[in-house]
CSV table of C-alpha atoms in Angstrom, one decimal:
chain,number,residue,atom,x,y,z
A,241,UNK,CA,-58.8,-52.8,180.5
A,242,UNK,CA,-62.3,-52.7,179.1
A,243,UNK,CA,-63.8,-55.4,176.6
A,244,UNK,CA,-62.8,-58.5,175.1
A,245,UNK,CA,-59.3,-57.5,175.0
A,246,UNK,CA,-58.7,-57.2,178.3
A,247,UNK,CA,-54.8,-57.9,179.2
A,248,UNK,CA,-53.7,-58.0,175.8
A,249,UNK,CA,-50.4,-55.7,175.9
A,250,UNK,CA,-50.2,-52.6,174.1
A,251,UNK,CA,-48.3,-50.2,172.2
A,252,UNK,CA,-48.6,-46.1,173.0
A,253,UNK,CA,-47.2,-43.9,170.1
A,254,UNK,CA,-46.7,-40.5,172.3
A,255,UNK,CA,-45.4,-37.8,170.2
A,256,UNK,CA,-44.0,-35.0,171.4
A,257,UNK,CA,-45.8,-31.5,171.5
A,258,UNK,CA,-45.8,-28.5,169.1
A,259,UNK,CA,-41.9,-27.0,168.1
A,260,UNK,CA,-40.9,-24.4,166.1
A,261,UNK,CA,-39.6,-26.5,163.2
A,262,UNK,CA,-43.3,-28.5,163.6
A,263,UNK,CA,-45.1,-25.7,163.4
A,264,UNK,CA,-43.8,-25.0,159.8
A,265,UNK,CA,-43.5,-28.2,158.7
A,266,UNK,CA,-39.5,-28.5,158.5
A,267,UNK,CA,-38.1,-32.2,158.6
A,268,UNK,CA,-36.2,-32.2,162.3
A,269,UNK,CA,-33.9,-34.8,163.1
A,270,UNK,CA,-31.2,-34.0,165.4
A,271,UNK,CA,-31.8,-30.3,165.8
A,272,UNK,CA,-32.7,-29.9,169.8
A,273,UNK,CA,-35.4,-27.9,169.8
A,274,UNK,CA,-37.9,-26.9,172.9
A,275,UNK,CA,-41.3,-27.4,172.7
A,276,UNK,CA,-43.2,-24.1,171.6
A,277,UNK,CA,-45.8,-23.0,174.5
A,278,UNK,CA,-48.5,-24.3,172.6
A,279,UNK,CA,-47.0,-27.3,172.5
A,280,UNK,CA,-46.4,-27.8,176.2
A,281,UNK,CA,-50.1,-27.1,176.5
A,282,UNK,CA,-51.0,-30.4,173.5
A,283,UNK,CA,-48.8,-32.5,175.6
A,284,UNK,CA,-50.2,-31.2,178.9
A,285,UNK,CA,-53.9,-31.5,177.7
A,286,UNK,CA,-53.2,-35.3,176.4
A,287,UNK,CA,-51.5,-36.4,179.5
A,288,UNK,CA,-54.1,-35.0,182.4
A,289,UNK,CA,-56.9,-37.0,180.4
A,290,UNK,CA,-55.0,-40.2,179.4
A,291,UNK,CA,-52.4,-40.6,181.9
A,292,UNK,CA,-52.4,-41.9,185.0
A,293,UNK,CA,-54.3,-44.1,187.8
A,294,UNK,CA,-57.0,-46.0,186.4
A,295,UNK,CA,-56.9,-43.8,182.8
A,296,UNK,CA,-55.9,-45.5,179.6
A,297,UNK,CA,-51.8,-44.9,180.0
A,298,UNK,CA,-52.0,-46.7,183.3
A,299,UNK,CA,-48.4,-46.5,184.9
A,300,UNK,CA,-49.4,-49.9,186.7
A,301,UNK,CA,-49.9,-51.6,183.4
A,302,UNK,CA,-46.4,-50.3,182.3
A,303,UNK,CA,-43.8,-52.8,181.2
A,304,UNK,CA,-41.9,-49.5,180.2
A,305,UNK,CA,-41.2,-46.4,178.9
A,306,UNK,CA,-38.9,-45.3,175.4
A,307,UNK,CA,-37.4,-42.1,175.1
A,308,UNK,CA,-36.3,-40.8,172.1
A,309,UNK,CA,-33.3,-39.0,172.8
A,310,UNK,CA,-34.4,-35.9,171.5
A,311,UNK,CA,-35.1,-32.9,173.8
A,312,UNK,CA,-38.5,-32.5,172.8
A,313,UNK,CA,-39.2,-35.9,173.4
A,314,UNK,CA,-37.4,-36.2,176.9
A,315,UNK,CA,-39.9,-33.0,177.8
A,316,UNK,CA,-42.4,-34.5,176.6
A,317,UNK,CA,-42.6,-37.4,179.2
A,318,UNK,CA,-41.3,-34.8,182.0
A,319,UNK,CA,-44.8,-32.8,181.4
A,320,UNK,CA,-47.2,-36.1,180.3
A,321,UNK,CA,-46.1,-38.2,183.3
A,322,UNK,CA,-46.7,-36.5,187.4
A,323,UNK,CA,-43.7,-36.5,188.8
A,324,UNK,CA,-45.2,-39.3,191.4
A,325,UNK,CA,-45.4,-41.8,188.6
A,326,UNK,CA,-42.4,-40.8,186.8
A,327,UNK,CA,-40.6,-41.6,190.2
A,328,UNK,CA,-42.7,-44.9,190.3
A,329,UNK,CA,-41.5,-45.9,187.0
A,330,UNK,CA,-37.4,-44.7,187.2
A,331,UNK,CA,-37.5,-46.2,190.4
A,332,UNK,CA,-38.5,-49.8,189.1
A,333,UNK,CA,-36.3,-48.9,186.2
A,334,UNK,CA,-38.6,-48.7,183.9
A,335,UNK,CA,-37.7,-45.9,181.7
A,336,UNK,CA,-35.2,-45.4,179.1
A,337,UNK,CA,-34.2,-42.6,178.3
A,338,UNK,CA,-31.9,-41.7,175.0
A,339,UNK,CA,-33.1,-44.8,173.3
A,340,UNK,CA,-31.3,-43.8,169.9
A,341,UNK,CA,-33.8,-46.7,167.7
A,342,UNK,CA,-36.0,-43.9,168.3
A,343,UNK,CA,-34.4,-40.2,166.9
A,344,UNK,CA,-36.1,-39.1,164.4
A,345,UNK,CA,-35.9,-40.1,160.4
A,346,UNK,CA,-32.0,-39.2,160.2
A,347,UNK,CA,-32.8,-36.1,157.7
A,348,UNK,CA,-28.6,-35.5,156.2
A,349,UNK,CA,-29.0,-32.9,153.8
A,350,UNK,CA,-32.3,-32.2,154.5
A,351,UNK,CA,-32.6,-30.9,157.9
A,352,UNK,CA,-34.4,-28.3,158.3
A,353,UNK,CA,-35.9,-27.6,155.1
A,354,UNK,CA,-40.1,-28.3,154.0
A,355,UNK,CA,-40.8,-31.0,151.3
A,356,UNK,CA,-40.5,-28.4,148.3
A,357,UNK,CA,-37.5,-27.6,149.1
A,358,UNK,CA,-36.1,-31.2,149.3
A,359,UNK,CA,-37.7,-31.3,145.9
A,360,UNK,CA,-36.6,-28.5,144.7
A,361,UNK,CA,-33.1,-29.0,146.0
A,362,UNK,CA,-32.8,-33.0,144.4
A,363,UNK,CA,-34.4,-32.0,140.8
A,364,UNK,CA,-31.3,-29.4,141.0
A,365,UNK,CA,-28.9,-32.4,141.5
A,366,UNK,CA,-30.3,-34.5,138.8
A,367,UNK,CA,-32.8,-36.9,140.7
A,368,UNK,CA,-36.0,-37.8,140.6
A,369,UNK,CA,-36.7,-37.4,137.2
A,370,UNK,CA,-39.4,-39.6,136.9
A,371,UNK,CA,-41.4,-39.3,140.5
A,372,UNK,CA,-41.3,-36.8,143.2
A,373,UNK,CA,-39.2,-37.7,146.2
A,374,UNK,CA,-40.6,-39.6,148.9
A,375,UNK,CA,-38.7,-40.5,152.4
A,376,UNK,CA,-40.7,-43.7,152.4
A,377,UNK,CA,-39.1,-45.1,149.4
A,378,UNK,CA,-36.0,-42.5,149.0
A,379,UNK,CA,-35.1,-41.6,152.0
A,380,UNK,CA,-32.2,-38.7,152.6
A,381,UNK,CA,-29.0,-38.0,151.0
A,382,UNK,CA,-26.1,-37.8,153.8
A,383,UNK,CA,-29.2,-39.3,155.9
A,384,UNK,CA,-30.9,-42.4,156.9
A,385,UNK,CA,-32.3,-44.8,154.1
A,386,UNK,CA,-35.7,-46.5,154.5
A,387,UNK,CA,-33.7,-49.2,155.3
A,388,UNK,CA,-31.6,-48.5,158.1
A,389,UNK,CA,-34.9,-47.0,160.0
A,390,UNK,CA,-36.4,-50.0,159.2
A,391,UNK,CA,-33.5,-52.2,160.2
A,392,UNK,CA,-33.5,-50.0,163.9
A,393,UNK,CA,-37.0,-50.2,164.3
A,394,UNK,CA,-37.4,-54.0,163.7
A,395,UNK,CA,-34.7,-54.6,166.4
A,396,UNK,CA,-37.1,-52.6,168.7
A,397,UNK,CA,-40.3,-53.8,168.2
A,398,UNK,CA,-38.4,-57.7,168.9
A,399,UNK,CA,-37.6,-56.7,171.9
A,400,UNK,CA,-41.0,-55.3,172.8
A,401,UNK,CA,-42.6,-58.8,171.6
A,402,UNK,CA,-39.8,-60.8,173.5
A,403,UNK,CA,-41.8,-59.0,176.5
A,404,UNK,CA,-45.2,-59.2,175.3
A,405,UNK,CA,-44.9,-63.2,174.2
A,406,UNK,CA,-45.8,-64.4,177.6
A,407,UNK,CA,-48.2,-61.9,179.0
A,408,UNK,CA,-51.0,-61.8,176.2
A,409,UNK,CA,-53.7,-62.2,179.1
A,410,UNK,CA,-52.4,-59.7,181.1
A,411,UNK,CA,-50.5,-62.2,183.1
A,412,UNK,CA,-47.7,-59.1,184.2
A,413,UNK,CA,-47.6,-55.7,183.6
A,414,UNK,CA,-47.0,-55.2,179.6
A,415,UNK,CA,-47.7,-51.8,178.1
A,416,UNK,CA,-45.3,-49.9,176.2
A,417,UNK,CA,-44.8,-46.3,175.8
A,418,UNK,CA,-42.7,-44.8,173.3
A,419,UNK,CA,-42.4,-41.2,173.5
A,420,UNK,CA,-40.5,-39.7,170.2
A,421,UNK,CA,-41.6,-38.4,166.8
A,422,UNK,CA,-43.8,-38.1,163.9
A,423,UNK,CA,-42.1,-39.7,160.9
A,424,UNK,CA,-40.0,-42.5,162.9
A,425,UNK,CA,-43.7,-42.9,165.1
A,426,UNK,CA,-45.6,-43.7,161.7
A,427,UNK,CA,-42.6,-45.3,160.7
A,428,UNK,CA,-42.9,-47.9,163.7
A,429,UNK,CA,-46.6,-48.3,162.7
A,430,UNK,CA,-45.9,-49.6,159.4
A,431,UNK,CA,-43.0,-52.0,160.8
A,432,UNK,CA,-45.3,-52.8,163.3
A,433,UNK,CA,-48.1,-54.0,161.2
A,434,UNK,CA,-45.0,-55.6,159.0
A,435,UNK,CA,-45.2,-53.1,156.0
A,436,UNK,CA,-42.2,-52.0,154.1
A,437,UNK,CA,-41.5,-48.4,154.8
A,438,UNK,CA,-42.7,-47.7,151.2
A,439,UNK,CA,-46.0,-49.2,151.5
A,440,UNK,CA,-49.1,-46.5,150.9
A,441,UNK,CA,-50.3,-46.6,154.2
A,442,UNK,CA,-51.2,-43.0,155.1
A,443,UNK,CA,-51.3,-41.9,158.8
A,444,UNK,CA,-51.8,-38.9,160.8
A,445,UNK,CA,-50.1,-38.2,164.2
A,446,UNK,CA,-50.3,-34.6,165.3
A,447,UNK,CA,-48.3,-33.0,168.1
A,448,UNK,CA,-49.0,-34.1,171.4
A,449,UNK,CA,-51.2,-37.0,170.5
A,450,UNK,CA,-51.1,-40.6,171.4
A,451,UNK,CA,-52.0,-43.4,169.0
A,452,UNK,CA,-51.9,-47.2,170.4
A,453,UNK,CA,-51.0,-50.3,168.8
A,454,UNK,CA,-51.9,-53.9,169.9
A,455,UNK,CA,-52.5,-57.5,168.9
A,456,UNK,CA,-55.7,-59.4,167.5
A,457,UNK,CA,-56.9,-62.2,169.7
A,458,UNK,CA,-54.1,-61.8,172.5
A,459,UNK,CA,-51.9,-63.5,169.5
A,460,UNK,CA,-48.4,-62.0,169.2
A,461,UNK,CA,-48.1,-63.4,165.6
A,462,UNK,CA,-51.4,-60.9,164.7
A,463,UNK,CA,-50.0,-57.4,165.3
A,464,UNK,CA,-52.8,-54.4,164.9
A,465,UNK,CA,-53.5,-51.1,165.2
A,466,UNK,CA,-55.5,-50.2,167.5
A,467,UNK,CA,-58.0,-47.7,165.2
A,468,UNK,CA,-60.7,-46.9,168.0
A,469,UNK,CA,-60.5,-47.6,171.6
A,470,UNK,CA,-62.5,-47.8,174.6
A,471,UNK,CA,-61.4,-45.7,177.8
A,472,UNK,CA,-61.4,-47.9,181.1
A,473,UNK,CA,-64.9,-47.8,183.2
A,474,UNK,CA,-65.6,-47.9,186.3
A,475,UNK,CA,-67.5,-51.6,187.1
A,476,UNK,CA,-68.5,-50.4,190.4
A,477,UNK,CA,-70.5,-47.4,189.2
């Protein structure tokens, strides 16, 4: 790893390609949908440049891999990862696989349906009279609160510093891959950085893309987001 963090462990956000509900912008939580063509391609494109030997998803460097038990994200990993290094990593038991603190925001009533409609559909049952709805701060009816994604994501991201504590100079393989989706992806982020799921941080994730997430001064207590990054070099060239 390049620079002057060298060995500090990271964080990859992988979400998964393009689906149908994506592509028009309706809220999918446990409705298995397949990835769309185009978005076999996204995840395809990301993984040949940034996965593998030597590139920035380095299966050496991985402490492990997090499924979301989703479809979509379960193909995702099948096309990101070769099927050498996703025998490398099951066969060192490194990857779970239908690790539920990673479904999607838990939608209830609102599966399925695009923001105006969730608006729309709430003003008809009295709410939000004073502010629009927001999932950050409102959550779903018959769905997940802030709270309980908050409360499933904290448990996750102790585990993943229980395993980072002692390896924040590369001591042992570290890196973590998460592979699941947008909203509970972003929603990590803020946990990560130790933001309340209503806080205004705005962030962008599109299909198929990987964002990564580390630590300032190989100090677990100073989690970061990682907002550029370097790709690895060569030092023989």
């Amino acid at each position: 790893m390049p620079g002057q963090d060298a060995g500090t462990p990271r964080v990859f956000l992988y979400r998964h390609g393009q689906t149908e509900w994506s592509q028009n912008g309706r809220y999918t939580g446990v409705t298995e949908l397949d990835l769309t063509p185009t978005g076999r391609k996204q995840v395809s494109a990301s993984g040949k440049m940034i996965v593998g030997s030597g590139k920035l998803i380095d299966p050496a460097n991985i402490a492990r891999v997090y499924i979301s038990p989703r479809k979509r994200a379960m193909q995702t990993f099948d096309i990101a990862f070769d099927d050498s290094d996703k025998q490398a990593l099951q066969g060192k038991d490194k990857v779970t696989q239908k690790e539920e603190r990673l479904a999607e925001w838990g939608y209830g009533l609102y599966e399925g349906l695009v923001t105006k409609e969730i608006r729309a559909l709430r003003k008809e049952r009295g709410l939000d009279a004073e502010r629009p709805w927001d999932i950050w701060r409102d959550g779903c009816e018959e769905g997940e609160s802030a709270q309980d994604v908050t409360d499933r994501l904290d448990s996750l991201i102790r585990e993943i510093r229980a395993s980072h504590k002692d390896n924040m100079h590369g001591e042992n393989p570290s890196d973590i891959v998460l592979v699941a989706h947008g909203h509970l992806l972003r929603a990590f982020t803020k946990r990560w950085l130790g933001y309340p799921m209503e806080f205004p941080l705005l962030l962008m994730l599109e299909p198929g893309a990987v964002g990564v997430l580390s630590y300032q001064h190989h100090n677990i207590d100073e989690p970061a987001l990682l907002v550029g990054y370097g790709f690895p070099v060569d030092e023989e060239e």
